[in-house]
Coordinates of C-alpha atoms and ligand atoms in Angstrom, one line a residue:
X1 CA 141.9 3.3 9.8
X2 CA 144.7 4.1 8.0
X3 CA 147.3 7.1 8.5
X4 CA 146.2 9.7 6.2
X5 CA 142.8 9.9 8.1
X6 CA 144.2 9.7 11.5
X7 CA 145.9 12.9 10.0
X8 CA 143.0 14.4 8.8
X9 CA 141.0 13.5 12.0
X10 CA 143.9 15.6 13.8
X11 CA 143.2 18.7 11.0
X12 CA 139.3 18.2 12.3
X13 CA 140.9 19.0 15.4
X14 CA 140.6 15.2 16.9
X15 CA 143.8 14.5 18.7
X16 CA 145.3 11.4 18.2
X17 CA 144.8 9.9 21.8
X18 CA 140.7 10.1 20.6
X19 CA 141.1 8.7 17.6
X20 CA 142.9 5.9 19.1
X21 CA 141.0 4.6 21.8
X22 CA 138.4 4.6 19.3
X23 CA 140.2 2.4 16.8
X24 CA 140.3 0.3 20.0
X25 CA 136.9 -0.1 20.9
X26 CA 136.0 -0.9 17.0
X27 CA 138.0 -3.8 16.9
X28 CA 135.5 -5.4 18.6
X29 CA 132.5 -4.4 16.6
X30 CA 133.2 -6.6 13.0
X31 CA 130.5 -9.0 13.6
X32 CA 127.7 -6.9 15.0
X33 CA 128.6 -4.8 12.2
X34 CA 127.6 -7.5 10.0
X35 CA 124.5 -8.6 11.4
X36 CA 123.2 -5.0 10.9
X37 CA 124.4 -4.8 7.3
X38 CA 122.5 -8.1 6.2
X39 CA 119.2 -6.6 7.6
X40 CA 119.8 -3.6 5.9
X41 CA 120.1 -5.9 2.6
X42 CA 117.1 -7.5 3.3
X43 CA 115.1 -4.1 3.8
X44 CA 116.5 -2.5 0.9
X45 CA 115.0 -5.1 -1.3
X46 CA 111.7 -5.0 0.9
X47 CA 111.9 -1.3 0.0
X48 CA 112.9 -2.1 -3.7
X49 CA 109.9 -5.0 -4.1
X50 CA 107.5 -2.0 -3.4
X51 CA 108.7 0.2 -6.1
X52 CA 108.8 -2.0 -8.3
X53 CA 105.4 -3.8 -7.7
X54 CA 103.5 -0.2 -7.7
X55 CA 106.0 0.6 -10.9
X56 CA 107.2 3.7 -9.5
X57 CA 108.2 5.6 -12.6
X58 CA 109.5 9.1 -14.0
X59 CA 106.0 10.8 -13.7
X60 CA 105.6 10.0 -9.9
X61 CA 107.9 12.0 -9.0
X62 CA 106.9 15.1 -10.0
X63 CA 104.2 17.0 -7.8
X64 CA 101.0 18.8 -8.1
X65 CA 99.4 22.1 -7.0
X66 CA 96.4 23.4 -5.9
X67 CA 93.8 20.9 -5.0
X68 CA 96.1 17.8 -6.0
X69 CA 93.1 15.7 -7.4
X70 CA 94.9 12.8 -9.1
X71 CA 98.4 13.4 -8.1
X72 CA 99.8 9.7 -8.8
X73 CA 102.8 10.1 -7.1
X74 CA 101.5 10.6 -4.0
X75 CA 99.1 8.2 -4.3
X76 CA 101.8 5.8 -5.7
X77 CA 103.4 6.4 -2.5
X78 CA 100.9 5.6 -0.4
X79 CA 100.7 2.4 -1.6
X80 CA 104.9 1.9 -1.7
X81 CA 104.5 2.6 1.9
X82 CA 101.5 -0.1 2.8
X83 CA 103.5 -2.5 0.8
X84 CA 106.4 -2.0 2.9
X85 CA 104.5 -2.6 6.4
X86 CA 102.2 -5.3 5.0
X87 CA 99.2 -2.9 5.5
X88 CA 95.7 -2.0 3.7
X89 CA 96.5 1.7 3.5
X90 CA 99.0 4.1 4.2
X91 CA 98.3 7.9 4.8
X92 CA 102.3 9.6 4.0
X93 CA 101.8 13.1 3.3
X94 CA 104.0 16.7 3.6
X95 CA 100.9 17.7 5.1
X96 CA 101.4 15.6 8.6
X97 CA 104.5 18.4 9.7
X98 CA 106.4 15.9 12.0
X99 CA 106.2 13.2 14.2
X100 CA 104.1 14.7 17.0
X101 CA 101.2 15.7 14.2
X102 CA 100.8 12.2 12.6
X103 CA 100.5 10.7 16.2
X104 CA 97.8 13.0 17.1
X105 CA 96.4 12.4 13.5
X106 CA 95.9 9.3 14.3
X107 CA 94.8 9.5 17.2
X108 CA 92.2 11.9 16.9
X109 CA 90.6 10.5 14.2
X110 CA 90.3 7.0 15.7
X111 CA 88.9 8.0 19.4
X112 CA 85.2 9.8 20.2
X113 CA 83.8 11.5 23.0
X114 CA 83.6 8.6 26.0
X115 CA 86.3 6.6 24.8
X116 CA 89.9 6.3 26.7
X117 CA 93.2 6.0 25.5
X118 CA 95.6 3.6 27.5
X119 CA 99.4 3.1 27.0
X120 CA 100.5 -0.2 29.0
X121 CA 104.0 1.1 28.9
X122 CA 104.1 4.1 30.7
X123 CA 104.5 7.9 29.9
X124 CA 104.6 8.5 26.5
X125 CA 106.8 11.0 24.0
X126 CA 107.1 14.9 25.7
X127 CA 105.1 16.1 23.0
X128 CA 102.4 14.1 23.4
X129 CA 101.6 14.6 26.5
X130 CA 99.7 18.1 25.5
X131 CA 98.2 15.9 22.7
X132 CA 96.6 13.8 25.3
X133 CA 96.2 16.3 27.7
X134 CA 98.4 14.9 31.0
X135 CA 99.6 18.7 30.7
X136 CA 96.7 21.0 29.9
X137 CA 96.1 22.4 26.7
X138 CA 93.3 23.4 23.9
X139 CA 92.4 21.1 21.8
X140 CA 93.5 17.9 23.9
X141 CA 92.1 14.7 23.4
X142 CA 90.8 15.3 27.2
X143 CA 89.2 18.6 26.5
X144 CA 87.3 16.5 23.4
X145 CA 86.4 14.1 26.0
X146 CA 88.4 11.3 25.4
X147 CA 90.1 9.8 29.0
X148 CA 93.3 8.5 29.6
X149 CA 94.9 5.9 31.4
X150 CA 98.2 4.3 32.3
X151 CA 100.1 1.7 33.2
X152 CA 103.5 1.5 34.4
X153 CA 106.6 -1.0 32.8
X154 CA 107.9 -2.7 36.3
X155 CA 111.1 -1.7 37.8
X156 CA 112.6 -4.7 35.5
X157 CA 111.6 -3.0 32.3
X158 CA 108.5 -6.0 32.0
X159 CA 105.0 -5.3 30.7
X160 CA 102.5 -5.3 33.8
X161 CA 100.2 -7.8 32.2
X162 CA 98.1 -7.7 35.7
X163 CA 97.9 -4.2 35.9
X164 CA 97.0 -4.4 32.0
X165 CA 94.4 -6.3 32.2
X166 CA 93.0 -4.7 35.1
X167 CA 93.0 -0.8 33.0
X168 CA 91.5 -2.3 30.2
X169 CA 87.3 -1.0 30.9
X170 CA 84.3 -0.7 28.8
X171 CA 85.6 3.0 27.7
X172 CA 88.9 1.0 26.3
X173 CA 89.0 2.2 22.5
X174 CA 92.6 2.6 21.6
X175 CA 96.1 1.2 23.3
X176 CA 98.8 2.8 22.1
X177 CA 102.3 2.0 22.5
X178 CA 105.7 3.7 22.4
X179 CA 108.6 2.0 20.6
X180 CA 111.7 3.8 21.5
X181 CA 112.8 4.9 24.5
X182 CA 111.8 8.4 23.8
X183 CA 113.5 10.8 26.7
X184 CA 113.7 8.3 29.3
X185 CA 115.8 5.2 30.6
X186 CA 113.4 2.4 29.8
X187 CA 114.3 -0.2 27.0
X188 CA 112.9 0.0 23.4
X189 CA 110.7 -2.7 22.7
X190 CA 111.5 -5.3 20.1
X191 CA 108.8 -5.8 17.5
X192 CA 108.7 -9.4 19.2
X193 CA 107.7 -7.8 22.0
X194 CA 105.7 -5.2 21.1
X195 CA 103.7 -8.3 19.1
X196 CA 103.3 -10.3 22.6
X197 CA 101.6 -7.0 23.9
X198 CA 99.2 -6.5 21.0
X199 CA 98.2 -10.0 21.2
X200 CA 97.4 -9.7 25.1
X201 CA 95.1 -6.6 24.8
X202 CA 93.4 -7.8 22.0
X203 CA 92.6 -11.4 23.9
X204 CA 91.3 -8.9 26.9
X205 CA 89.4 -6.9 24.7
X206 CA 88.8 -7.8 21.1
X207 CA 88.4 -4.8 18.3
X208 CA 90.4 -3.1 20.4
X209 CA 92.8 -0.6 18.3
X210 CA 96.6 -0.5 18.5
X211 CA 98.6 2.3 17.6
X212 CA 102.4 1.9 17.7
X213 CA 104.2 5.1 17.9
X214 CA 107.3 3.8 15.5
X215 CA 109.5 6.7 15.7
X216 CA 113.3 5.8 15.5
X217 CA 112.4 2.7 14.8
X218 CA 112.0 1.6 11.4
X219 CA 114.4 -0.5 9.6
X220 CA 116.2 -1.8 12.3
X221 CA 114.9 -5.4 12.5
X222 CA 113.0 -7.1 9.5
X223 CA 109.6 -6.8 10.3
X224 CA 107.7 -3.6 12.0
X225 CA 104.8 -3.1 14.4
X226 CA 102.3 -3.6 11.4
X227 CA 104.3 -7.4 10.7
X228 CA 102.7 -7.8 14.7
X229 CA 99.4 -6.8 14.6
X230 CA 99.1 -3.4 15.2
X231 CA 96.6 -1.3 13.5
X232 CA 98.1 1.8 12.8
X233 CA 102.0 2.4 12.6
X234 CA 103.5 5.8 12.9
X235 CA 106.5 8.1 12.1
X236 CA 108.3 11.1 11.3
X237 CA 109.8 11.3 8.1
X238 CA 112.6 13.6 9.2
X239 CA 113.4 10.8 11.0
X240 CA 114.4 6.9 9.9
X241 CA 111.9 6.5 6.7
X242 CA 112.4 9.5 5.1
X243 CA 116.2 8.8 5.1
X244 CA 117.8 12.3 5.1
X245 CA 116.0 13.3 2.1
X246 CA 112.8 13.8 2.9
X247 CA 112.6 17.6 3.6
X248 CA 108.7 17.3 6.0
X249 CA 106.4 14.9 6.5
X250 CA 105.2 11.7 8.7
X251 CA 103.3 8.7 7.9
X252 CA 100.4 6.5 9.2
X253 CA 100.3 3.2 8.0
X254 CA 97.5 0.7 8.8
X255 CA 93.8 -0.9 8.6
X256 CA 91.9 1.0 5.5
X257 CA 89.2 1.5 8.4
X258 CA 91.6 3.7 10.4
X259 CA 93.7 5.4 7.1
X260 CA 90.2 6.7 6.2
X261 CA 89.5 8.0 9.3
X262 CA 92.6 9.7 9.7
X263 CA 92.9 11.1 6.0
X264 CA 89.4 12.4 6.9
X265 CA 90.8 14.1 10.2
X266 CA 94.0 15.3 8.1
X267 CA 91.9 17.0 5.6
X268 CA 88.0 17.5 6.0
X269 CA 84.9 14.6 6.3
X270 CA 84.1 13.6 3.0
X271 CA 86.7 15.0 1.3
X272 CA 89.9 12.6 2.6
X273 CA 92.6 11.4 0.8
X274 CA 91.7 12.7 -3.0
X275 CA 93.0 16.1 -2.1
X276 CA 96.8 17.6 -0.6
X277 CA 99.0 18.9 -3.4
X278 CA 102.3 17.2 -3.0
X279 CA 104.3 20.4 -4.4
X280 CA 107.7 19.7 -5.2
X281 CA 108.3 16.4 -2.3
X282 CA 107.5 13.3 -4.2
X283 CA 111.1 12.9 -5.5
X284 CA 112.9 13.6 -2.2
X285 CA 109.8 11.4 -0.1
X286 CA 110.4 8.5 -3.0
X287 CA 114.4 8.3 -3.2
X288 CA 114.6 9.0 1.1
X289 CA 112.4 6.1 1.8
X290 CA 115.0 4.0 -1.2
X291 CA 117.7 5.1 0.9
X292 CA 116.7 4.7 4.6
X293 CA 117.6 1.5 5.3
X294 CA 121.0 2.3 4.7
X295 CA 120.8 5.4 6.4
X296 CA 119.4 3.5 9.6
X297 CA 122.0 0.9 9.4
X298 CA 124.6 3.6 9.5
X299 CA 123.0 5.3 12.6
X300 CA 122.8 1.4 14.2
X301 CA 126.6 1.2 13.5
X302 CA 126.9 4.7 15.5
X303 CA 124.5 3.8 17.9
X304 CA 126.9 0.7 19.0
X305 CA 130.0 2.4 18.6
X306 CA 129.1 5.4 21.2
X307 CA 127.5 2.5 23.5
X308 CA 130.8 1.1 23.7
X309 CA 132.9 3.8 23.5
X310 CA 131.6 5.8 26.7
X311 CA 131.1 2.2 28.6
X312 CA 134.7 2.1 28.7
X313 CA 134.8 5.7 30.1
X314 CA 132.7 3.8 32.8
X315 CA 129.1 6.3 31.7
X316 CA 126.0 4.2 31.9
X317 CA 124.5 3.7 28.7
X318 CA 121.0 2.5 27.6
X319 CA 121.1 0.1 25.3
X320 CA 124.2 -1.0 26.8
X321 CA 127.1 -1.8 24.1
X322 CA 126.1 -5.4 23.6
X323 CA 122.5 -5.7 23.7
X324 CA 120.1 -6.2 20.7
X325 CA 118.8 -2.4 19.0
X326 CA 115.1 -2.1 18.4
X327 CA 115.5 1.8 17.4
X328 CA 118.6 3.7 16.2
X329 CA 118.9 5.8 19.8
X330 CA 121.9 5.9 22.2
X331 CA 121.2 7.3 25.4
X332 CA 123.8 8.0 27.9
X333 CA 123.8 9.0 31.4
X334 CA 126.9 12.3 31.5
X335 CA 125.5 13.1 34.8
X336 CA 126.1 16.8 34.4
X337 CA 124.3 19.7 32.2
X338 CA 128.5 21.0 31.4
X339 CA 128.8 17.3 30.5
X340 CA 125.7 17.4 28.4
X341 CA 126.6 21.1 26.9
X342 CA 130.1 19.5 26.1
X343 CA 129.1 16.2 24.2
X344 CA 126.4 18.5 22.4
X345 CA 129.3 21.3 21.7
X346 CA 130.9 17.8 20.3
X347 CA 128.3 16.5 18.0
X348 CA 127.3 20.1 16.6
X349 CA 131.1 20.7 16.0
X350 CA 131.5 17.8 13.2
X351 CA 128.3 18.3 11.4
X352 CA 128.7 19.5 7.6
X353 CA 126.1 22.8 8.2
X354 CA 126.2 25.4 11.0
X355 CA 129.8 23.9 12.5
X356 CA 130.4 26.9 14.0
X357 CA 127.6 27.3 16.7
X358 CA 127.8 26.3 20.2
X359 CA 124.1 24.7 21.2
X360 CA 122.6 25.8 24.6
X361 CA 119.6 24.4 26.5
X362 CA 116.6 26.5 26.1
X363 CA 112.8 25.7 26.2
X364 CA 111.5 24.5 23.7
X365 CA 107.3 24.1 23.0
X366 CA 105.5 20.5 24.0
X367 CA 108.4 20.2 26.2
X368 CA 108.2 20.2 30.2
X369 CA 112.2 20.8 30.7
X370 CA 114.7 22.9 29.2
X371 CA 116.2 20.9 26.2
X372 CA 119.8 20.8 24.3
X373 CA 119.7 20.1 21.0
X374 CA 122.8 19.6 18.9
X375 CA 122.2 19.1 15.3
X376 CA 123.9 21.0 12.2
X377 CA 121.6 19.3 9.5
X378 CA 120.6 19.3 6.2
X379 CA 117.2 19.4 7.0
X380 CA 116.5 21.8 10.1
X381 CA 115.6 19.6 13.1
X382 CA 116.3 16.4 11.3
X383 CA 117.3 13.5 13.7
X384 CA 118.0 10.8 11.3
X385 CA 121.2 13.3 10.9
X386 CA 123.7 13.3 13.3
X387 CA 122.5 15.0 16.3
X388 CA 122.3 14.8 20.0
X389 CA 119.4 16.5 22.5
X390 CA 118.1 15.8 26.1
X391 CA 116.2 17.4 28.7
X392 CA 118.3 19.5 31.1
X393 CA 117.0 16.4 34.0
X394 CA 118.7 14.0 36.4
X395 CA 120.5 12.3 35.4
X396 CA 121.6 14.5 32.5
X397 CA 121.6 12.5 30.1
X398 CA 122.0 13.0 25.7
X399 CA 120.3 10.6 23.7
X400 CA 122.3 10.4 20.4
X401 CA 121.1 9.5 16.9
X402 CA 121.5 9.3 13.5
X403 CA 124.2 9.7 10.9
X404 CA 123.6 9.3 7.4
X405 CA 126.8 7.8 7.1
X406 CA 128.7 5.6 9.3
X407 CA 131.9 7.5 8.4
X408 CA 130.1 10.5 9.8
X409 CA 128.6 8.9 12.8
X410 CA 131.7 7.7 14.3
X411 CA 133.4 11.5 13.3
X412 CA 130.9 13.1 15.8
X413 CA 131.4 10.4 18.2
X414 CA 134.5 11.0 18.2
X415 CA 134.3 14.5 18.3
X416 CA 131.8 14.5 21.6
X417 CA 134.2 12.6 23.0
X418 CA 137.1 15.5 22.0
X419 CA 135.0 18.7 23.7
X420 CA 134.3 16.3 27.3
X421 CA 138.4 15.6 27.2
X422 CA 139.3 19.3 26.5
X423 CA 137.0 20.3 29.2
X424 CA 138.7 18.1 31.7
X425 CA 135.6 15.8 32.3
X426 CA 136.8 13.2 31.2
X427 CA 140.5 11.4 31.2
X428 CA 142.3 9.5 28.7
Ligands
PLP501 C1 110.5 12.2 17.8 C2 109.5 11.4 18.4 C3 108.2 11.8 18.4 C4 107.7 13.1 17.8 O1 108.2 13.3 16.5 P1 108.4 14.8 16.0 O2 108.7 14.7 14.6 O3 109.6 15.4 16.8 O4 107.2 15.6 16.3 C5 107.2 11.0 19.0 N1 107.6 9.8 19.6 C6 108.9 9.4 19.7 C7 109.2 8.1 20.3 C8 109.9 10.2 19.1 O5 111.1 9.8 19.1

């Protein structure tokens, strides 16, 4: 850094001793730096290959209205998106609202009456927990008649394989497995890993389905879930694939057996995937997905930074600052909700929209816990931008994300780190 930005750091109201220490702990970073830059070069032209094969052009990125019968770039898109994670079919739609709707999509549409639902890896995502019905609500899977079951990582983080094996029953229809983290302390999975699971099930039971809940993840190694065996693969697109741009939306990408089903679920039986007016989203869906990789290399390089940076305050963070990064999330342990409201005050105080606003914890609907969210994005909610939340829980801890720019990652680092030193909770 040179010393006209440790200047204009200070105008940002960054003092020097912040910015310094920083500098410090980058030193360090060069060559993981570099690692994440060459996959991003290899998924970029992944992305690219896609395009090109399909032959994207002018036309598909325009949108429809009404019924949306032949609306190419949608359907262009589709396909761009199967390429990508090596699939039959892809369902990527405005229509799927968020991350939480394409998961129970998916789900939905793939289990019946009788069947159950396992996830070998423990609790899943807050919000799906209504979806499945561990917390009661209308509309569950479980008030549709579809059972649940679970099994617990071991206290080492390791897939129970015993315990597995023993959950899998007749009833067994659909596994379905978490990625990231999520809200807790667990480690994300590598899609190595995540492979080695999919292959056990499927050796217990074969025809089983898979769903990998992909959220955070994409673009941060080479291959995905779907390079592993998994049947359906599944995101937000305000998060990692729709690369800042995309303004709604979430995709399914998988077996054409299970796309149909869920395309039929999305819409109506019989009528599936030939209707859903795009509107005005194909442009910002297309050139988001183009620049995602990017955009998740940049959150990576944030992700490692913050790792390292509060490691040396002595916080506990998960992934710790050296390990491999299966998702772009940074949890760490502050150990106190001021701590928590301080890093957030941090994060929302460098973002480029709504700087001015102090976040508080509040409740928030499909989660059990008061939550802080710190995020002044482009796109409301959007977590591929710089932003910070957690659940007001022992042991108080933010999980961090995004940035669609390095530059701007390690600003609100930086700045998180600025509000917990002002507030005395920390010392330099
Ligand atoms: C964000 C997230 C979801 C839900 O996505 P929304 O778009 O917030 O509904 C599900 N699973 C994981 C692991 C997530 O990170």
């Amino acid at each position: 850094m040179n010393g006209k930005s440790f200047e204009m750091y200070a105008q940002l109201g960054i003092s020097r001793k912040v910015t310094a220490l920083g500098e410090e702990v980058l030193k360090d970073l060069k060559e993981r730096f570099c690692e994440i830059d060459e996959t991003a070069e290899y998924n970029q032209a992944k992305v690219l290959l896609a395009m090109q094969k399909n032959r994207v052009d002018a036309a598909c990125l325009t949108g429809t209205t009404g019924y949306g019968h032949d609306d190419r770039g949608r359907d262009t898109l589709e396909q761009v998106y199967a390429d990508v994670f090596h699939t039959e079919a892809a369902l990527v739609r405005p229509a799927l609202t968020c991350g939480t709707h394409a998961l129970a999509t998916a789900l939905s549409a793939n289990l019946l009456p009788g069947d159950e639902l396992l996830s070998p890896v423990g609790k899943p995502y807050d919000t799906l927990e209504e979806v499945i019905g561990i917390r009661e609500s209308p509309c569950s899977l479980k008030e549709l008649g579809v059972s649940y079951r679970q099994v617990d990582l071991k206290a080492d983080g390791a897939f129970d394989y015993e315990g597995i094996k023993n959950a899998i029953n007749d009833k067994t229809k659909l596994v379905t497995i978490q990625r990231s983290k999520g809200y807790q302390m667990r480690p994300t999975f590598s899609v190595a890993q995540i492979g080695e699971l999919i292959a056990f099930v499927k050796s217990v039971k074969p025809g089983l389905n898979v769903m990998v809940d992909n959220c955070y993840g994409e673009f941060t190694e080479e291959t995905e879930p779907s390079d592993v065996g998994a049947d359906m693969t599944v995101g937000s697109l305000i998060k990692n694939p729709g690369g800042g741009l995309a303004p709604i939306g979430g995709y399914i990408a998988g077996t054409k057996k299970c796309i149909d089903r869920c395309h039929y679920r999305l819409t109506a039986p019989g009528v599936g995937q030939d209707v859903g007016a795009s509107m005005d989203v194909n442009r910002s869906l297309y050139q988001g997905f183009f620049l995602s990789p990017t955009v998740a290399a940049s959150a990576l390089k944030g992700a490692i930074f913050a790792a390292n940076l509060y490691e040396r305050l002595g916080f506990f963070c998960v992934p710790n600052g050296r390990e491999p990064r299966h998702d772009i999330i940074q949890s760490i342990a502050l150990g106190s909700k001021e701590a928590m409201e301080a890093f957030c005050a941090g994060i929302q105080a460098a973002a480029p929209v709504d700087s001015y606003v102090t976040p508080v914890p509040c409740p928030i609907p499909g989660y059990g816990d008061e939550v802080i969210m710190a995020a002044g994005a482009f796109i409301q909610g959007s977590s591929i931008e710089l932003s910070a939340d957690g659940p007001i829980r022992p042991p108080y801890a933010v999980y961090f994300q995004g940035g669609l720019t390095w530059q701007h990652a390690k600003l609100g680092i930086l700045f998180s780190l600025q509000k917990l030193y002002e507030k005395g909770l920390i010392t330099l």
